[in-house]
Short mmCIF file of C-alpha atoms and ligand atoms in Angstrom, two decimals:
data_model
loop_
_atom_site.label_atom_id
_atom_site.label_comp_id
_atom_site.label_asym_id
_atom_site.label_seq_id
_atom_site.Cartn_x
_atom_site.Cartn_y
_atom_site.Cartn_z
CA MET F 1 107.29 98.74 91.11
CA CYS F 2 109.16 102.05 91.83
CA GLU F 3 112.83 101.91 92.83
CA MET F 4 111.95 102.54 96.32
CA CYS F 5 109.54 99.86 96.84
CA ARG F 6 112.25 97.68 95.03
CA GLN F 7 114.67 98.88 97.79
CA ASN F 8 112.32 98.06 100.69
CA SER F 9 111.95 94.70 99.76
CA ILE F 10 115.63 94.08 99.50
CA HIS F 11 116.13 95.27 102.98
CA ARG F 12 113.11 93.68 104.26
CA PHE F 13 113.89 90.11 103.26
CA GLY F 14 116.91 88.14 101.99
CA PRO F 15 116.47 85.56 99.14
CA SER F 16 116.59 82.56 100.90
CA ARG F 17 113.24 83.37 102.98
CA ARG F 18 111.37 84.77 99.71
CA SER F 19 112.18 81.55 97.55
CA MET F 20 110.50 79.91 100.19
CA LEU F 21 107.26 81.57 100.46
CA PHE F 22 105.07 79.10 98.56
CA GLY F 23 105.31 77.24 95.10
CA ALA F 24 103.33 79.34 92.86
CA ALA F 25 105.21 82.51 94.10
CA SER F 26 108.44 80.90 93.51
CA THR F 27 108.78 83.21 90.43
CA VAL F 28 108.25 86.37 92.36
CA GLY F 29 110.68 84.98 94.97
CA LEU F 30 113.37 84.42 92.37
CA LEU F 31 112.81 87.80 91.04
CA PHE F 32 113.25 89.62 94.15
CA ALA F 33 116.17 87.30 95.20
CA ASN F 34 118.09 88.38 92.04
CA VAL F 35 117.61 92.07 92.89
CA ALA F 36 118.69 91.43 96.47
CA GLY F 37 121.58 89.80 95.66
CA ALA F 38 124.10 89.15 98.42
CA LYS F 39 122.47 91.41 101.02
CA GLU F 40 122.17 90.07 104.28
CA MET F 41 118.48 89.52 105.85
CA LYS F 42 117.79 92.36 108.42
CA THR F 43 115.76 92.32 111.41
CA PRO F 44 112.03 94.01 110.40
CA PRO F 45 111.66 97.36 111.00
CA LYS F 46 108.45 97.03 113.01
CA PRO F 47 108.95 93.33 114.49
CA GLN F 48 105.39 93.72 116.25
CA ASN F 49 103.81 93.66 112.68
CA VAL F 50 105.08 90.17 112.25
CA LEU F 51 101.52 88.50 112.97
CA SER F 52 99.12 85.69 112.16
CA PRO F 53 96.25 86.45 110.09
CA ASP F 54 93.82 86.17 113.11
CA ALA F 55 96.02 88.51 115.34
CA SER F 56 96.23 91.03 112.31
CA LEU F 57 92.50 91.35 111.85
CA GLU F 58 92.07 91.34 116.04
CA ARG F 59 94.66 94.44 115.75
CA LEU F 60 92.78 96.28 113.21
CA MET F 61 89.35 95.71 115.12
CA LYS F 62 90.90 97.06 118.20
CA GLY F 63 92.28 100.15 116.30
CA ASN F 64 88.96 100.61 114.71
CA ALA F 65 87.39 100.42 118.20
CA ARG F 66 89.89 103.30 119.49
CA TYR F 67 89.43 105.49 116.81
CA VAL F 68 85.38 105.23 117.15
CA GLU F 69 85.59 106.14 120.85
CA GLY F 70 87.70 109.06 120.03
CA VAL F 71 90.85 107.51 122.06
CA SER F 72 93.22 107.09 118.89
CA LEU F 73 96.87 106.49 120.03
CA ARG F 74 99.39 109.51 119.63
CA HIS F 75 101.63 108.33 116.77
CA ASP F 76 105.13 109.16 116.80
CA PHE F 77 105.91 109.93 113.21
CA LYS F 78 109.37 111.14 113.42
CA HIS F 79 110.86 107.83 115.18
CA GLU F 80 108.56 105.63 112.77
CA ARG F 81 109.90 107.52 109.73
CA GLU F 82 113.62 106.80 110.72
CA ALA F 83 112.78 103.20 111.26
CA LEU F 84 111.12 102.63 107.96
CA ALA F 85 113.88 104.45 105.76
CA SER F 86 115.17 101.34 104.98
CA GLY F 87 112.38 98.66 104.93
CA GLN F 88 108.66 97.90 105.55
CA ASN F 89 106.86 95.29 107.00
CA PRO F 90 102.87 96.19 107.33
CA TYR F 91 100.92 93.91 109.23
CA ALA F 92 97.57 94.20 107.24
CA ALA F 93 96.68 95.27 103.60
CA ILE F 94 93.50 97.13 102.82
CA LEU F 95 91.51 97.44 99.67
CA SER F 96 89.31 100.72 100.35
CA CYS F 97 87.24 102.85 98.43
CA ALA F 98 88.75 106.11 97.24
CA ASP F 99 86.04 108.05 99.16
CA SER F 100 87.71 111.00 100.96
CA ARG F 101 85.61 110.07 103.94
CA ILE F 102 87.43 106.94 104.28
CA ALA F 103 91.00 106.94 105.48
CA PRO F 104 92.22 103.55 106.63
CA GLU F 105 94.94 104.63 108.63
CA TYR F 106 92.84 106.57 110.84
CA ALA F 107 89.94 104.34 110.94
CA PHE F 108 92.26 101.45 112.43
CA ASP F 109 94.45 103.78 114.19
CA SER F 110 97.36 102.73 112.55
CA GLY F 111 101.04 104.61 112.29
CA ARG F 112 103.12 104.66 109.11
CA GLY F 113 104.21 101.39 107.80
CA ASP F 114 101.41 99.45 109.44
CA LEU F 115 98.85 99.07 106.49
CA PHE F 116 99.58 98.51 102.64
CA VAL F 117 96.67 100.43 101.26
CA CYS F 118 95.03 99.90 97.85
CA ARG F 119 92.21 102.27 96.81
CA VAL F 120 89.90 102.75 94.10
CA ALA F 121 86.37 104.16 93.81
CA GLY F 122 84.18 101.22 94.35
CA ASN F 123 86.93 99.22 96.28
CA PHE F 124 86.60 96.30 93.58
CA ALA F 125 89.70 94.15 92.22
CA ASN F 126 91.40 94.92 89.17
CA THR F 127 94.63 93.73 87.60
CA GLU F 128 96.47 96.42 89.16
CA SER F 129 95.36 96.04 92.66
CA ILE F 130 95.77 92.15 92.37
CA ALA F 131 99.15 93.03 91.79
CA SER F 132 99.83 95.48 94.23
CA LEU F 133 98.17 93.02 96.96
CA GLU F 134 100.38 90.15 95.66
CA TYR F 135 103.30 91.95 96.27
CA ALA F 136 102.13 92.75 99.61
CA VAL F 137 101.59 89.14 100.25
CA ALA F 138 104.73 87.56 98.53
CA VAL F 139 107.38 89.93 99.07
CA LEU F 140 106.11 91.78 102.29
CA ASN F 141 104.64 88.76 103.90
CA VAL F 142 101.13 90.52 104.75
CA PRO F 143 99.08 87.89 106.58
CA LEU F 144 95.52 89.77 105.86
CA ILE F 145 93.86 91.63 103.30
CA LEU F 146 91.04 93.30 104.31
CA VAL F 147 88.20 94.68 101.78
CA LEU F 148 86.71 98.07 103.18
CA GLY F 149 83.47 99.02 101.51
CA HIS F 150 81.30 101.73 102.95
CA ASP F 151 77.73 102.62 103.12
CA SER F 152 76.39 105.46 100.79
CA CYS F 153 79.27 104.58 98.33
CA GLY F 154 78.93 107.00 95.41
CA ALA F 155 80.61 104.69 92.97
CA VAL F 156 78.28 102.05 93.73
CA ASP F 157 75.45 104.32 93.65
CA ALA F 158 76.50 105.65 90.18
CA ALA F 159 76.98 102.14 88.80
CA ILE F 160 73.46 101.34 89.74
CA LYS F 161 72.22 104.12 88.01
CA SER F 162 74.17 103.91 84.88
CA LEU F 163 73.19 100.26 84.63
CA LYS F 164 69.33 100.65 85.59
CA ASP F 165 69.15 103.87 82.94
CA ASP F 166 71.50 102.15 80.63
CA THR F 167 73.58 105.45 80.41
CA THR F 168 77.11 105.69 79.66
CA LEU F 169 79.27 107.73 82.29
CA PRO F 170 81.74 110.34 80.72
CA GLY F 171 85.62 109.83 80.47
CA HIS F 172 86.91 106.59 82.25
CA MET F 173 84.33 106.15 84.50
CA PRO F 174 82.88 103.37 82.67
CA SER F 175 85.31 101.45 83.93
CA LEU F 176 84.19 101.62 87.35
CA VAL F 177 80.74 100.36 86.59
CA THR F 178 82.28 97.51 84.79
CA GLY F 179 84.18 96.62 87.92
CA ILE F 180 81.02 96.92 90.17
CA ALA F 181 78.41 95.88 87.68
CA PRO F 182 78.22 91.73 88.86
CA ALA F 183 77.51 92.85 92.29
CA VAL F 184 74.63 95.16 91.21
CA LYS F 185 73.41 92.33 88.92
CA ALA F 186 73.42 90.00 91.35
CA VAL F 187 71.15 92.15 93.83
CA SER F 188 69.18 93.99 91.22
CA GLN F 189 65.91 91.49 91.81
CA GLN F 190 66.02 91.45 95.16
CA GLY F 191 64.07 94.55 96.12
CA GLY F 192 64.73 96.72 98.99
CA ASP F 193 67.65 99.23 99.43
CA THR F 194 69.51 98.20 96.41
CA LEU F 195 72.35 100.46 97.45
CA SER F 196 73.12 98.52 100.51
CA LYS F 197 72.64 95.29 99.10
CA ALA F 198 75.12 96.00 96.35
CA ILE F 199 77.76 97.21 98.44
CA ARG F 200 77.67 94.34 100.59
CA GLN F 201 77.77 92.01 97.49
CA ASN F 202 80.64 94.08 96.14
CA VAL F 203 82.79 93.41 99.15
CA VAL F 204 81.58 89.60 99.09
CA ASP F 205 82.41 89.41 95.45
CA THR F 206 85.82 90.98 96.08
CA VAL F 207 86.72 88.98 99.01
CA ALA F 208 86.02 85.95 96.69
CA LYS F 209 87.98 87.26 93.79
CA LEU F 210 91.06 88.07 95.66
CA SER F 211 90.72 84.85 97.47
CA SER F 212 90.76 82.63 94.48
CA ALA F 213 93.29 84.86 92.42
CA THR F 214 95.90 82.51 90.99
CA PRO F 215 98.93 81.95 91.43
CA ILE F 216 99.78 84.11 94.32
CA LEU F 217 96.86 84.88 96.52
CA ASN F 218 95.23 81.51 96.26
CA ALA F 219 98.16 79.63 97.17
CA ALA F 220 98.85 81.80 100.49
CA VAL F 221 95.39 81.26 101.42
CA GLU F 222 95.41 77.53 101.09
CA GLN F 223 98.67 77.21 102.79
CA GLY F 224 97.25 79.62 105.91
CA LYS F 225 99.48 82.49 105.65
CA LEU F 226 96.72 84.63 104.06
CA LYS F 227 93.33 85.51 105.26
CA VAL F 228 90.95 87.57 103.18
CA ALA F 229 88.13 89.27 105.00
CA GLY F 230 85.37 91.58 104.04
CA SER F 231 84.02 94.74 105.82
CA ILE F 232 81.59 97.95 105.79
CA TYR F 233 82.99 101.31 107.14
CA ARG F 234 80.10 103.39 108.70
CA LEU F 235 80.11 106.86 107.91
CA GLY F 236 78.14 108.11 110.63
CA ASP F 237 80.29 106.37 113.37
CA GLY F 238 83.42 105.23 112.17
CA ARG F 239 82.76 101.66 112.89
CA VAL F 240 83.86 98.84 110.81
CA ASP F 241 81.25 95.85 110.61
CA MET F 242 82.51 92.53 109.07
CA VAL F 243 80.73 90.80 106.27
CA SER F 244 82.79 87.90 105.65
ZN1 LIG G 301 82.96 104.56 98.04
#
């Protein structure tokens, strides 16, 4: 974790609250409690971002509706920057594909400090993204993780072709194939539009993986502090459809 993130966590929450997060995350709480020292708890920089899991999802979907209709809000970045200089409390985390046509902050009409976004081609969960999301949940108290796939995903398409033709992609790209392969294999015998089915299955699998990720995310889900949901972004009109 970079120093800026560490400092954000210090100002965002005091030690007593973090150490009470949930049992399995107590180590994380203690870690940040030690870092925080005797600093006082401050009001979240964005009080409107303190939401329940369902309210978080509803806010995302309302933002997407504005984006689709072309009536996105005008965001005051200057004042948002100032408010967020000493802390952050995003209201949702997004695990998105790295595709340049997908921009979660635009797609959900969100401002600075609203979304904690992790991106990797193929939007699957690896160790680093799970760790990042654990931080979002255990330290920043994010109530929702939304997995955001999209139609015509090149990473999923490349994984399908690599597995079908038994070819190896150059460089480090085989790691993407490894991450997406379980979804491709699950739908490979179903016929029809394999790409669309694999994209959807990859989202479903990733939601399941995150929901059951021990010891932090699964505990938060079981205690009702966290919801993990899946969705697919439609390139043509920007609409986000829920799949789980
Ligand atoms: Zn993609």
